[in-house]
XYZ file of C-alpha atoms in Angstrom:
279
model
C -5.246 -13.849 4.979
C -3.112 -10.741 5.945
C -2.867 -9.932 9.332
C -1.848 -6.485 11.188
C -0.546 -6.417 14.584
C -0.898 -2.652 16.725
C 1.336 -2.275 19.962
C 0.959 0.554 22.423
C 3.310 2.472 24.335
C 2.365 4.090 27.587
C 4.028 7.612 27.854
C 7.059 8.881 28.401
C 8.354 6.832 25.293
C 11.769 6.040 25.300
C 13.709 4.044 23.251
C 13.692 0.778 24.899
C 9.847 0.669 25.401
C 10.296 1.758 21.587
C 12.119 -1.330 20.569
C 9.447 -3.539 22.575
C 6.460 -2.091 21.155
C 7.872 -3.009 17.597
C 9.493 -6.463 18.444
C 6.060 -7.253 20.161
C 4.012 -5.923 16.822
C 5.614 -8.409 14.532
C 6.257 -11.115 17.455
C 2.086 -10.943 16.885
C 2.744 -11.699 13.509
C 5.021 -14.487 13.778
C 8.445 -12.809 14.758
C 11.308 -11.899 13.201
C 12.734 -14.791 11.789
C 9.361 -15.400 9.658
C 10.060 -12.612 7.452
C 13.795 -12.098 7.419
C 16.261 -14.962 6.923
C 19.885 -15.304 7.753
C 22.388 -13.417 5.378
C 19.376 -11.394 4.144
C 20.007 -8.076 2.712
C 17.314 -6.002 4.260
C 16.421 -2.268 2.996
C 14.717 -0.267 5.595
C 12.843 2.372 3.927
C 11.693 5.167 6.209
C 9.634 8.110 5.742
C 12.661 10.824 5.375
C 10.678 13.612 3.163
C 13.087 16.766 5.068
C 15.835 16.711 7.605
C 12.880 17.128 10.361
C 11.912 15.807 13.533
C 9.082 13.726 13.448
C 6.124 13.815 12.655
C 7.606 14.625 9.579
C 10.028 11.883 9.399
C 9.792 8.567 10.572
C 11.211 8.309 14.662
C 14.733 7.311 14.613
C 13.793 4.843 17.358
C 11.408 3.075 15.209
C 14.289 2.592 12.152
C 17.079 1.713 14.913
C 14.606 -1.214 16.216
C 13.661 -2.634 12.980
C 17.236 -2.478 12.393
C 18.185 -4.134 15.503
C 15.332 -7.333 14.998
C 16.934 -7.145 11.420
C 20.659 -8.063 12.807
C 19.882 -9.987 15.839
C 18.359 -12.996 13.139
C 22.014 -12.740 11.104
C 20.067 -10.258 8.343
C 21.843 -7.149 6.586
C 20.284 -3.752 7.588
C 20.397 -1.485 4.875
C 18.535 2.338 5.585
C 18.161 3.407 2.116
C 15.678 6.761 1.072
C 15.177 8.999 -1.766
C 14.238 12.405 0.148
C 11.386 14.927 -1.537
C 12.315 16.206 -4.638
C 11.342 19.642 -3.523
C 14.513 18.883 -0.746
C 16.220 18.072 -3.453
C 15.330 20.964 -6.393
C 14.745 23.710 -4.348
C 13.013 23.982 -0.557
C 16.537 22.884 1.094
C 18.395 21.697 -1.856
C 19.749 19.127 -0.611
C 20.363 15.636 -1.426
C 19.463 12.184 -0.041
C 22.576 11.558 1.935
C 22.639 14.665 3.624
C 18.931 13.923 4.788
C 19.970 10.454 5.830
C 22.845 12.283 7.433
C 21.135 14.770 9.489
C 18.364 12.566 10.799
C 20.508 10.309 12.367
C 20.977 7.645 10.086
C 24.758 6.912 9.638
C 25.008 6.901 13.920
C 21.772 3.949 13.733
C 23.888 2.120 11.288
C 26.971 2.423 13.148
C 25.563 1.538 16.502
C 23.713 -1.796 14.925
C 26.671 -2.832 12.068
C 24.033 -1.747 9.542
C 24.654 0.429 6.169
C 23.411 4.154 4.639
C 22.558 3.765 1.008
C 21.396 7.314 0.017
C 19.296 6.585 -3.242
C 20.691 9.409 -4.945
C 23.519 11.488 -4.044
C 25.428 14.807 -5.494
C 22.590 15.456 -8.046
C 22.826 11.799 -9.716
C 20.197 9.083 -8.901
C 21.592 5.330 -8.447
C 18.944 3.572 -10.364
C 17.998 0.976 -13.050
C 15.253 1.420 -15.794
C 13.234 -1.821 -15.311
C 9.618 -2.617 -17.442
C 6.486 -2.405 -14.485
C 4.340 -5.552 -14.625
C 1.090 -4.090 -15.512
C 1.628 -0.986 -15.349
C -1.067 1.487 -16.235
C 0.344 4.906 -15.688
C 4.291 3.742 -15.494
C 5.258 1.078 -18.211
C 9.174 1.326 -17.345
C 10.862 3.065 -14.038
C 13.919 4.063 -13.002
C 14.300 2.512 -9.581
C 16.602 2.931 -7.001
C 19.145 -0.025 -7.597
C 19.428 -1.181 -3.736
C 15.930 -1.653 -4.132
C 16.536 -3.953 -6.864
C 19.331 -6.058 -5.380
C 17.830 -6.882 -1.920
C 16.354 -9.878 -0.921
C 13.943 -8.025 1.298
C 12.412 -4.033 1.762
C 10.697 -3.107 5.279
C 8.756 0.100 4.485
C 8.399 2.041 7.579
C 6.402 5.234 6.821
C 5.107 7.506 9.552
C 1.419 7.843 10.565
C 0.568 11.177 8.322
C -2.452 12.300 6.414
C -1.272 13.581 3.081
C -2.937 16.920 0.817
C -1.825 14.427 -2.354
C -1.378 10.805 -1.389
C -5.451 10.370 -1.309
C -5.521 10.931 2.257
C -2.727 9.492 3.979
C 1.001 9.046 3.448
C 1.715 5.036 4.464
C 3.619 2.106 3.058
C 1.963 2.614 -0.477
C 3.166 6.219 -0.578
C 6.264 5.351 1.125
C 7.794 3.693 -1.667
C 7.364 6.708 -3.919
C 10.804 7.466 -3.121
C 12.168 4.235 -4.954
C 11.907 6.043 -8.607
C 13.938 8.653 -9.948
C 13.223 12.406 -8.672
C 14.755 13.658 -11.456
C 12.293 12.463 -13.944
C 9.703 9.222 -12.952
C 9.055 10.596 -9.447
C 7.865 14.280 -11.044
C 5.493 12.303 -13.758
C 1.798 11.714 -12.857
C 1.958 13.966 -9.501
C -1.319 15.184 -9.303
C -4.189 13.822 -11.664
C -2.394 10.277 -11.759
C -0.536 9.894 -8.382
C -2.567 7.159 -7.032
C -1.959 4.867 -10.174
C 1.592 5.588 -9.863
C 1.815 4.603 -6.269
C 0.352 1.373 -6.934
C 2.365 0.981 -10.285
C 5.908 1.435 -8.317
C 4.847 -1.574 -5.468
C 4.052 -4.115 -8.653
C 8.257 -3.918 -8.857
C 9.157 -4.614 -5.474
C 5.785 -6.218 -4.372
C 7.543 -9.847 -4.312
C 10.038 -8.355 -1.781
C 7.739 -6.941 0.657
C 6.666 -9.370 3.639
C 6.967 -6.903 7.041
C 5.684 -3.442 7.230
C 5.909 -1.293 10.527
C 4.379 1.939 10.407
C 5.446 4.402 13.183
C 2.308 5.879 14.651
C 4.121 7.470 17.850
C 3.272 11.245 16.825
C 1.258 10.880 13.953
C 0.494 14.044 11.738
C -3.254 15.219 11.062
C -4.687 18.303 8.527
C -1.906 19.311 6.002
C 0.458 16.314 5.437
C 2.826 14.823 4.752
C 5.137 18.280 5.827
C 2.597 21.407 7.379
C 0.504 19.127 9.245
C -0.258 18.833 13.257
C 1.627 16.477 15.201
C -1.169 14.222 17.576
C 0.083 11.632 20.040
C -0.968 8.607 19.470
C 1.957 6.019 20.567
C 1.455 3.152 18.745
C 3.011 1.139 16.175
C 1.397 -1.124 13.588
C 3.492 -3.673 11.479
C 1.453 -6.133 9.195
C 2.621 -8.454 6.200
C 0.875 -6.941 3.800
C 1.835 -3.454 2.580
C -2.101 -2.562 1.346
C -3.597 -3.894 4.332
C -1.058 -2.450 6.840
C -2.125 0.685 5.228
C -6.035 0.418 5.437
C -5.314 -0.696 9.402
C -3.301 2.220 9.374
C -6.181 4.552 7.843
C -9.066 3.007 10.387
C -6.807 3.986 13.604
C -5.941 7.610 12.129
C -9.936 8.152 11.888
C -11.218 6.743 8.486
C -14.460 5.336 7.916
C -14.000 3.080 5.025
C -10.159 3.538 3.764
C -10.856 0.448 1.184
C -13.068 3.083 -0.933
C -11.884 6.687 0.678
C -8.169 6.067 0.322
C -7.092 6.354 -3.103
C -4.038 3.919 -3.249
C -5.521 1.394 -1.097
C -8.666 1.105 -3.440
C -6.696 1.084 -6.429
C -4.433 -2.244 -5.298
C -7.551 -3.935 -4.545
C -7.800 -4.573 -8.606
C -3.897 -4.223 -8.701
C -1.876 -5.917 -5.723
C -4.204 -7.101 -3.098
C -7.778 -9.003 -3.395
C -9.968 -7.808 -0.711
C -10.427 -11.389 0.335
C -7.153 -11.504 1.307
C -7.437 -8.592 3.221
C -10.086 -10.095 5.332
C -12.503 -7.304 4.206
């Protein structure tokens, strides 16, 4: 059965109560060492839609302690994104590493001996065309190639409610930002966004074991970018990306995010059985 851990921090948050409230989330789950394994290559995915503070983006605090648990069991941080493709085409025009740049990321690799793999970079996207395993609305992807060649990916979206994503914007929608902006991640954006979603996490699915969603200031109304920021200091990390994400939903005010969240209801018949889910 999947299990979900929640830690809260009591205000003012810094960053060592930071890096305690996630090391004690997955110590809940079993620690560390249960998910990551020595000589690992680890991409950390983070929620890095604009160069923005957060809620918008995922706290640097949260990425630089999954980093840190990451290194301290002999594993190979990696902090990969693929920003917005409206950052890319035309709100800032600008491209993944210059996101990764300004938010912080190249100092929270330095400081833990970790590496910056933007997932595209001067207009061209670093990425492999690979068939989806049962894919309904993408048959064949062009995903980013880091995602491909490490052993393990630690989505760490932030706590937002999303205008597209069917209601929130957590690990499912998180991983958007693995296909090519150029072309896969512009298909399906409206009527078929939720098959998509759940299409893109068949290819990596295998590689996912630890989540951590950063719930410090969470965003409410108009996500993922014009919503309101709420204080909510916690963080959830589960081993299960689909039912990290329904936890997710219930704290951020959802009824029943197994039927009202798009994604989430989708991988029930895709990714995850509810039985597993403990639902």
């Amino acid at each position: 059965m999947a299990k979900v851990a929640i830690s809260k921090l009591e205000p003012p948050v810094d960053e060592d109560k930071v890096y305690e409230a996630v090391k004690n989330a997955v110590d809940l789950l079993g620690g560390i060492k249960k998910f990551v394994k020595p000589g690992e290559k680890v991409l950390i995915k983070p929620n890095l839609v604009r160069p923005a503070p957060p809620p918008t983006t995922t706290d640097r605090r949260v990425i630089r302690a999954v980093a840190l648990l990451v290194k301290e069991v002999g594993g190979k941080p990696i902090i990969g994104e693929g920003t917005a493709a409206m950052t890319l085409l035309w709100r800032e025009e600008m491209d993944s590493d210059d996101v990764l740049f300004l938010t912080g990321m190249y100092k929270i690799a330095e400081e833990v001996g970790g590496e910056v793999v933007p997932f595209d970079k001067e207009g061209k996207f670093h990425g492999r065309i690979v068939n989806v395993p049962g894919g309904v609305v993408l048959r064949k992807a062009n995903i980013a190639e880091i995602a491909l060649e490490v052993d393990k990916i630690i989505p760490i979206p932030v706590m937002k409610c999303s205008m597209e994503g069917g209601g929130v914007t957590l690990c499912i929608k998180d991983l958007h930002a693995l296909v090519d902006p150029y072309t896969d991640r512009l298909k399906f954006h409206r009527s078929d966004l939720w098959q998509k979603l759940v299409d893109i996490v068949k290819v990596v699915r295998d590689k996912i074991k630890l989540c951590v969603i950063d719930g410090i200031k969470a965003m409410e109304g108009d996500g993922p970018i014009y919503g309101d920021s709420v204080d909510m200091n916690v963080i959830l990390a589960g081993d299960d990306p689909v039912a990290t994400d329904a936890i997710g939903s219930l704290v951020m005010g959802f009824d029943d995010p197994l039927r009202e969240i798009g994604p989430i209801a989708l991988s029930l018949i895709h990714i995850s059985e509810p039985t597993r889910l403990g639902m």
